[in-house]
Tab-separated table of N, CA and C in Angstrom:
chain	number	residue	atom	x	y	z
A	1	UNK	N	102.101	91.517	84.510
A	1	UNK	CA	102.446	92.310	83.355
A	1	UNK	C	103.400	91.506	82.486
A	2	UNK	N	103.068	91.321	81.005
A	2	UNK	CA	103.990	90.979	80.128
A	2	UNK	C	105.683	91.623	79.834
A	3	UNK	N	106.114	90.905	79.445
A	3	UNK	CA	107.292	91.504	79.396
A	3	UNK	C	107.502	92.250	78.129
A	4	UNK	N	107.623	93.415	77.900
A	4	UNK	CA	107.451	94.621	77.164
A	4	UNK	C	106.193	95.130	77.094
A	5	UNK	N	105.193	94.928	77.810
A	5	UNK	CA	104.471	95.776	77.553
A	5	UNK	C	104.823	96.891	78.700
A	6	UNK	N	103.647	98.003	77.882
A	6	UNK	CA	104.283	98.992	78.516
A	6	UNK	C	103.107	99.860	79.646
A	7	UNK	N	102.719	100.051	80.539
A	7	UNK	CA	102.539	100.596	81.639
A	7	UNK	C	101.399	101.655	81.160
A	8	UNK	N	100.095	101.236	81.717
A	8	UNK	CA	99.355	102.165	81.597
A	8	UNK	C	99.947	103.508	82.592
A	9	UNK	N	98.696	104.788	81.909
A	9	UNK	CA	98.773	105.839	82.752
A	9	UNK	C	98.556	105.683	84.350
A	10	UNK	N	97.554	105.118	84.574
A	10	UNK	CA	97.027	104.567	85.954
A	10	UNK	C	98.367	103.765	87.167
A	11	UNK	N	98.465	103.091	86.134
A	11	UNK	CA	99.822	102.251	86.491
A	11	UNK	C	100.671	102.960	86.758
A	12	UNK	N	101.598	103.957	85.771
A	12	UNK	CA	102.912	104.440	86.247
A	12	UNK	C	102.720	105.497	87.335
A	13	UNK	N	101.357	105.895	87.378
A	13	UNK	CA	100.799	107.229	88.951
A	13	UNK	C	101.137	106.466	89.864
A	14	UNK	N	100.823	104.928	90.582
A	14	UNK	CA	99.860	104.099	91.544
A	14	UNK	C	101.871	103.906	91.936
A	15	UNK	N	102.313	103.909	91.041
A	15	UNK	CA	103.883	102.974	91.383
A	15	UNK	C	104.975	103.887	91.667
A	16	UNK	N	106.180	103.258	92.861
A	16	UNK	CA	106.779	104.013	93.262
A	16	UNK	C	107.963	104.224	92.685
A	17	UNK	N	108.265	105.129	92.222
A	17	UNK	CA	109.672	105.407	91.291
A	17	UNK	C	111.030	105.408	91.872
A	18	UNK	N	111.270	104.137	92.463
A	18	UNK	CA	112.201	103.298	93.049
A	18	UNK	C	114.174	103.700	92.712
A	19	UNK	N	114.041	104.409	91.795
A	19	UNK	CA	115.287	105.243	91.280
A	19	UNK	C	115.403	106.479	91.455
A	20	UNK	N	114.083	106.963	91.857
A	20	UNK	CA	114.394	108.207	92.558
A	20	UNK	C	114.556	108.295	94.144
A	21	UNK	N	115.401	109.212	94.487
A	21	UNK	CA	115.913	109.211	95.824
A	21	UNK	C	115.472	109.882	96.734
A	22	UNK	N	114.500	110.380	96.312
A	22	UNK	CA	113.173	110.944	97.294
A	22	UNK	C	112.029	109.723	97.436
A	23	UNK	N	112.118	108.669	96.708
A	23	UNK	CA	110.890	107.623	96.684
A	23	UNK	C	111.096	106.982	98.105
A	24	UNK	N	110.390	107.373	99.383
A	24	UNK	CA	110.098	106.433	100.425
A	24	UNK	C	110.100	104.875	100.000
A	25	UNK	N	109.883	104.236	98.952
A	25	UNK	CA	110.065	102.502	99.029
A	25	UNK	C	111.801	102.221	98.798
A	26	UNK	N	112.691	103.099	98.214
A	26	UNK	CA	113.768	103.127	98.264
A	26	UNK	C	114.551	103.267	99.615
A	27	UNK	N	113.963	103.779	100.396
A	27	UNK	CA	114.696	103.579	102.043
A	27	UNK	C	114.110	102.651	102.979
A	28	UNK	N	113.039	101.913	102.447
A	28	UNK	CA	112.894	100.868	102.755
A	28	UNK	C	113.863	99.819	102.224
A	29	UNK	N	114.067	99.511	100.864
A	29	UNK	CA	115.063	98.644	100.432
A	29	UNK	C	116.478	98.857	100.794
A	30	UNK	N	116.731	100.006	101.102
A	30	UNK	CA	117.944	100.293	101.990
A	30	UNK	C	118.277	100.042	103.212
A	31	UNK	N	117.420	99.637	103.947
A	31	UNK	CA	117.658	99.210	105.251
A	31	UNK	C	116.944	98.061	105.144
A	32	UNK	N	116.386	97.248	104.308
A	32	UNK	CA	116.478	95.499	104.069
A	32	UNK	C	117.579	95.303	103.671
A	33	UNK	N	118.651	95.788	102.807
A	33	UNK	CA	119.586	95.192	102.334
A	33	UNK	C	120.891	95.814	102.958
A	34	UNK	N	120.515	96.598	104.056
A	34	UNK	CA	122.164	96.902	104.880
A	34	UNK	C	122.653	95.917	105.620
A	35	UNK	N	123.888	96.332	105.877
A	35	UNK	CA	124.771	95.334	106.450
A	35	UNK	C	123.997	94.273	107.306
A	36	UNK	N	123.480	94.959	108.579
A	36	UNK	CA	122.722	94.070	109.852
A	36	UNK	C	121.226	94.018	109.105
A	37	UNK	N	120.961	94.609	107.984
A	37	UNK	CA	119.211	94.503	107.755
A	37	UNK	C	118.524	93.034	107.555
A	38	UNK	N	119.385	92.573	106.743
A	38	UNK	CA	118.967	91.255	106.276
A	38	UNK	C	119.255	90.139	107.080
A	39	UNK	N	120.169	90.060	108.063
A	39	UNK	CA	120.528	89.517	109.063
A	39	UNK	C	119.555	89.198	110.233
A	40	UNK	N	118.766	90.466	110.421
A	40	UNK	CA	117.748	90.302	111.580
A	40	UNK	C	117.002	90.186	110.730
A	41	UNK	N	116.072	90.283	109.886
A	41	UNK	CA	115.038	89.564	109.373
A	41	UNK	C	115.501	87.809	108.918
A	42	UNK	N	116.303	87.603	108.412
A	42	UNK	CA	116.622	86.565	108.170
A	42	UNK	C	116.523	85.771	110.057
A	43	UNK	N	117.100	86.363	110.587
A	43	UNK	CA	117.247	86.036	112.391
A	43	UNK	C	115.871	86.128	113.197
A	44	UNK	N	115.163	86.539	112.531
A	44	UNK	CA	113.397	86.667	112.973
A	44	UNK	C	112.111	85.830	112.393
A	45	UNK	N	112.983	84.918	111.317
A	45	UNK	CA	112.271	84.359	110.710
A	45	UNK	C	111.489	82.869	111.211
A	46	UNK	N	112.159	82.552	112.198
A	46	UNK	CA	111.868	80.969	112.512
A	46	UNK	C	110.932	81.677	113.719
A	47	UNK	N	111.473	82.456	114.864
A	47	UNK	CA	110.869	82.976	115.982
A	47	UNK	C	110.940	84.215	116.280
A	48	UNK	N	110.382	84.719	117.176
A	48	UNK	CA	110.583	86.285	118.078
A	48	UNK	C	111.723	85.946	119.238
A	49	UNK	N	112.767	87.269	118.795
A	49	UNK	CA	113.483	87.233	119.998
A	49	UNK	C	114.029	88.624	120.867
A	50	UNK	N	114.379	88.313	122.383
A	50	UNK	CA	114.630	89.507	122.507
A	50	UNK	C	115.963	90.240	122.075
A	51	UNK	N	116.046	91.255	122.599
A	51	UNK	CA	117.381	92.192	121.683
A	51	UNK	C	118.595	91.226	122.262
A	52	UNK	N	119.276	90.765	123.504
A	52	UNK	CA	120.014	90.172	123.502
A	52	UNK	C	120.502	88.895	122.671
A	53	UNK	N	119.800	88.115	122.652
A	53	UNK	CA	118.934	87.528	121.755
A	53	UNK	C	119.776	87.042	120.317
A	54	UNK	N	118.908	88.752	119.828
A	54	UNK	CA	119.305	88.919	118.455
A	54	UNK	C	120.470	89.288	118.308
A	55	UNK	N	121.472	89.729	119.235
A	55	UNK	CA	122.595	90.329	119.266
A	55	UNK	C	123.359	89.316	119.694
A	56	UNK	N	122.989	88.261	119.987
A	56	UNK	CA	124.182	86.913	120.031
A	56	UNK	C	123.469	86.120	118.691
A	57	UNK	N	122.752	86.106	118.721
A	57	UNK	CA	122.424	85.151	117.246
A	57	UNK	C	123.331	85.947	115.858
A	58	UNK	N	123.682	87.164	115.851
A	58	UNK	CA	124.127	87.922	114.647
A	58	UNK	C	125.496	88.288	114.842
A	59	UNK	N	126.237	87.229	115.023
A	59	UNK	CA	127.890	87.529	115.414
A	59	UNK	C	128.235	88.651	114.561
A	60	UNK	N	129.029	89.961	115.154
A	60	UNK	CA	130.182	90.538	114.940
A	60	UNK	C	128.717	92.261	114.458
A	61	UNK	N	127.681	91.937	114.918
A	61	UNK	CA	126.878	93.148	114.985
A	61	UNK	C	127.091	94.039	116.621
A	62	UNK	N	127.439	95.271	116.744
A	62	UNK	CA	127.783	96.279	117.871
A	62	UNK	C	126.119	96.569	118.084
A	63	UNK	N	126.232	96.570	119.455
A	63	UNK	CA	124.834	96.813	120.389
A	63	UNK	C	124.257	97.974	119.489
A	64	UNK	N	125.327	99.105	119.478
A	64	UNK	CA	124.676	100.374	118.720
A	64	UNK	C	124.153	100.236	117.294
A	65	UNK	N	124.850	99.191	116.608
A	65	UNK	CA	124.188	99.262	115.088
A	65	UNK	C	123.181	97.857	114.989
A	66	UNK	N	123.054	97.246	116.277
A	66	UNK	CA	121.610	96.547	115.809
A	66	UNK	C	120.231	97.480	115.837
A	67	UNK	N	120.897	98.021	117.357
A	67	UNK	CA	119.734	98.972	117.516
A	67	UNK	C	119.202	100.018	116.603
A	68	UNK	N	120.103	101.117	116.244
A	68	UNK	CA	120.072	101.671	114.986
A	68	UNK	C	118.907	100.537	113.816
A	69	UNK	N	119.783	99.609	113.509
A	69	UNK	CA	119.017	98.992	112.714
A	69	UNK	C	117.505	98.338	112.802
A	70	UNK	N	117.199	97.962	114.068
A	70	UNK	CA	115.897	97.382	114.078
A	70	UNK	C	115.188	98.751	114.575
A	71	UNK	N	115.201	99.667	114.657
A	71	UNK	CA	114.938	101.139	114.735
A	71	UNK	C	114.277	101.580	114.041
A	72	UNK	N	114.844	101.356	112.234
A	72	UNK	CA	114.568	101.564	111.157
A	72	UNK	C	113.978	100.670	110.639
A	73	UNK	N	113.592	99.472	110.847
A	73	UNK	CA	113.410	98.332	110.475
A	73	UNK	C	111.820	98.058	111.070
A	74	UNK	N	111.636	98.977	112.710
A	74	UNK	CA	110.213	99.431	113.395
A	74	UNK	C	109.387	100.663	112.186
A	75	UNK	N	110.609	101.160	112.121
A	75	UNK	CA	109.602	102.242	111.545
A	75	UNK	C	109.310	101.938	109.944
A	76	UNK	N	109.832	101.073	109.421
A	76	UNK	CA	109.923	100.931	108.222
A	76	UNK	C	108.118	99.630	108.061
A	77	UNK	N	108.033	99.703	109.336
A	77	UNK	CA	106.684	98.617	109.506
A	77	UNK	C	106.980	97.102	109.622
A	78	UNK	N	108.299	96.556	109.128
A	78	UNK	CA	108.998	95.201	108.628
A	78	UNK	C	108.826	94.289	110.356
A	79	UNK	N	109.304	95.135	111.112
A	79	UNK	CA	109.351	94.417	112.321
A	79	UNK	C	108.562	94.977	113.512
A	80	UNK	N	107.900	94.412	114.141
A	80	UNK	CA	107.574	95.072	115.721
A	80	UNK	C	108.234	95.199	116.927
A	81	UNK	N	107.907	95.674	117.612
A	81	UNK	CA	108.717	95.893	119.316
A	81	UNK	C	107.874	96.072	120.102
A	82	UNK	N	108.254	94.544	121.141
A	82	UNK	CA	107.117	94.700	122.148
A	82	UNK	C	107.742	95.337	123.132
A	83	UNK	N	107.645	96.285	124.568
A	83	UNK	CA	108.077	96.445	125.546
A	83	UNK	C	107.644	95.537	126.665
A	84	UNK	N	108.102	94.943	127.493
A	84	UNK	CA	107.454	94.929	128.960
A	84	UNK	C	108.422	95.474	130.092
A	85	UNK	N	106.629	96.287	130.817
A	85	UNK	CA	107.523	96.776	131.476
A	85	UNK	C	107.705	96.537	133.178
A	86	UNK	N	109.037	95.604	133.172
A	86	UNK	CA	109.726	94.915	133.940
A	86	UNK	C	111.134	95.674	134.720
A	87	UNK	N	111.865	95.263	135.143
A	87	UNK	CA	112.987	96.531	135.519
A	87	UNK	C	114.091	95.551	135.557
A	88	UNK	N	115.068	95.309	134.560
A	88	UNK	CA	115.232	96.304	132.919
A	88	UNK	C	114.126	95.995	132.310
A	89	UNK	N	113.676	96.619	131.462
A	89	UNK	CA	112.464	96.615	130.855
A	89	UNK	C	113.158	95.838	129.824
A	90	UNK	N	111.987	94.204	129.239
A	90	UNK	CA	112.243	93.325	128.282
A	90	UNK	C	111.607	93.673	126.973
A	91	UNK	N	112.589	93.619	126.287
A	91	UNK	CA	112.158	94.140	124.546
A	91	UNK	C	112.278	93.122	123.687
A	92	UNK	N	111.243	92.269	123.026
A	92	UNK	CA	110.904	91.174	122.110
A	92	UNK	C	110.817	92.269	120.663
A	93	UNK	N	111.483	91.020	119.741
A	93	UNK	CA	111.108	91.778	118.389
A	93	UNK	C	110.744	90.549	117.652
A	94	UNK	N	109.888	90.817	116.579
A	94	UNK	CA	109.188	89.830	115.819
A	94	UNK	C	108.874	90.074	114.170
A	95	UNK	N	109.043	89.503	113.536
A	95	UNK	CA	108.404	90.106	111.954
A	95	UNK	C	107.158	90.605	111.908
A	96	UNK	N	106.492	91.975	111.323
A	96	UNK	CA	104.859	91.834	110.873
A	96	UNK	C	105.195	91.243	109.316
A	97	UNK	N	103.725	91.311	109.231
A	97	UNK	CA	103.152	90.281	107.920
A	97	UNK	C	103.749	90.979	106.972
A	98	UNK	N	104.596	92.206	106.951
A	98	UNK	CA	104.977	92.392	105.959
A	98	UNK	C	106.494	92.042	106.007
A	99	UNK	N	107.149	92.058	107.262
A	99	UNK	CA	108.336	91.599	107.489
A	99	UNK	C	108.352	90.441	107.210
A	100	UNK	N	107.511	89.017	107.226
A	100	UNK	CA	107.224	87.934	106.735
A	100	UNK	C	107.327	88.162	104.899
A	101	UNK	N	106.367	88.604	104.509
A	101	UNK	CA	106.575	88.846	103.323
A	101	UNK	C	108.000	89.028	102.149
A	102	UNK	N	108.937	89.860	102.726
A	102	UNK	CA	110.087	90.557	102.645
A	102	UNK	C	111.116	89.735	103.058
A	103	UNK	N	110.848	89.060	103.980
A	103	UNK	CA	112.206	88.079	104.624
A	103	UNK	C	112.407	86.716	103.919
A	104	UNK	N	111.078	86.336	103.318
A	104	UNK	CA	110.947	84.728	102.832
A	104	UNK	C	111.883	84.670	101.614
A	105	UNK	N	111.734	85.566	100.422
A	105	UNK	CA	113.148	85.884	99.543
A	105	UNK	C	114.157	85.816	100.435
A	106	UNK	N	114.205	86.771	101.233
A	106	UNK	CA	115.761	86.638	101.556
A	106	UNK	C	116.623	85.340	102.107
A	107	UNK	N	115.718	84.588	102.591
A	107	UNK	CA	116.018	83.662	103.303
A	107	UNK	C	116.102	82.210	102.203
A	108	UNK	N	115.545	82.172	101.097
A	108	UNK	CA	115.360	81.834	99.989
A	108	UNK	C	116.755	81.837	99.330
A	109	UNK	N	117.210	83.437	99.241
A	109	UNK	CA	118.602	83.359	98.975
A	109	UNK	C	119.704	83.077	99.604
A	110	UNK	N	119.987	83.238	100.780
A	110	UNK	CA	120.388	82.816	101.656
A	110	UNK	C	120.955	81.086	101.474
A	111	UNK	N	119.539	80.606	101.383
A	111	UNK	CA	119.501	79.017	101.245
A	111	UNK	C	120.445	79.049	99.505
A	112	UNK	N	120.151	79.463	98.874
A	112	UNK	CA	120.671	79.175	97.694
A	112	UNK	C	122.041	79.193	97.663
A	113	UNK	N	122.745	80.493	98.569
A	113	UNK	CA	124.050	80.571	98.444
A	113	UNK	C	124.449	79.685	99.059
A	114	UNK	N	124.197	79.230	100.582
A	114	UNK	CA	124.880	78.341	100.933
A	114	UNK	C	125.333	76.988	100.208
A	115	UNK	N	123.942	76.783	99.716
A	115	UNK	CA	123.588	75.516	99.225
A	115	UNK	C	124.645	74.706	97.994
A	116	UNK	N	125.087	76.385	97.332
A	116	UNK	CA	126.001	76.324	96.081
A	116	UNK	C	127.214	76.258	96.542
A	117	UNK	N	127.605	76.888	97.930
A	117	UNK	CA	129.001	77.274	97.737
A	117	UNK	C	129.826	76.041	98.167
A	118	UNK	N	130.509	75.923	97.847
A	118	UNK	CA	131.722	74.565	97.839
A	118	UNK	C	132.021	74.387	99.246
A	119	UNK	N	132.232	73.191	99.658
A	119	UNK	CA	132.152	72.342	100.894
A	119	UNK	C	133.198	73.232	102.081
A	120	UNK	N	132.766	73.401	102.719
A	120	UNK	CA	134.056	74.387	103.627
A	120	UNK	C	135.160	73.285	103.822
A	121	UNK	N	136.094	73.169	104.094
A	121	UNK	CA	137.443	72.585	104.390
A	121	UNK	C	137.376	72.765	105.931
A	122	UNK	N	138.233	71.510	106.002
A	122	UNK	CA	138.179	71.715	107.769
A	122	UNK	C	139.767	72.133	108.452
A	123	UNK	N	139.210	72.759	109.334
A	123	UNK	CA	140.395	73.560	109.978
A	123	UNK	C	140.318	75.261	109.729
């Protein structure tokens, strides 16, 4: 779409009205961009790991709010959860193709900030 043009009828039905707070794609972007959201996708991006895992790779995240978070992050479709069942039972998590999709920006930015920000100092 050009920039000013303006949105067929077809178009503005098909699309999700992202400012309203009943729009389901809005609580999706809410739990990509919470505190731990972007963290575990960004943390899922190279490989699949299990919850321990992900909970030492994401310093200063509490057992309860990863979980919480990749919770929402299952149901949101972004990530999967495998079980096996072992005793403790082992739980792998991994991006789907849409969690791929969604994470490659982020990780994109990610790279950018670092990339910009001024040399850390040592000590």
């Amino acid at each position: 779409m050009k920039e000013g043009a303006q949105l067929t009828q077809a178009e503005t039905r098909n699309r999700y009205e992202v400012f309203h707070t009943d729009c389901p794609a809005r609580n999706v972007v809410d739990h990509v961009t919470s505190r731990w959201g972007i963290w575990v996708l960004i943390s899922l991006r190279s490989n699949d790991l299990r919850f321990h895992e992900l909970r030492d790779s994401i310093q200063g995240v509490s057992e309860k709010m990863l979980a919480q978070t990749l919770r929402a992050l299952v149901q949101d479709g972004l990530i999967w959860r495998e079980v096996e069942p072992t005793t403790p039972p082992q739980v792998t998590y991994g991006l789907s193709e849409f969690g791929q999709d969604v994470s490659e920006p982020l990780t994109d930015l990610f790279n950018r900030i670092t990339q910009r920000l001024p040399p850390r100092s040592p000590g």
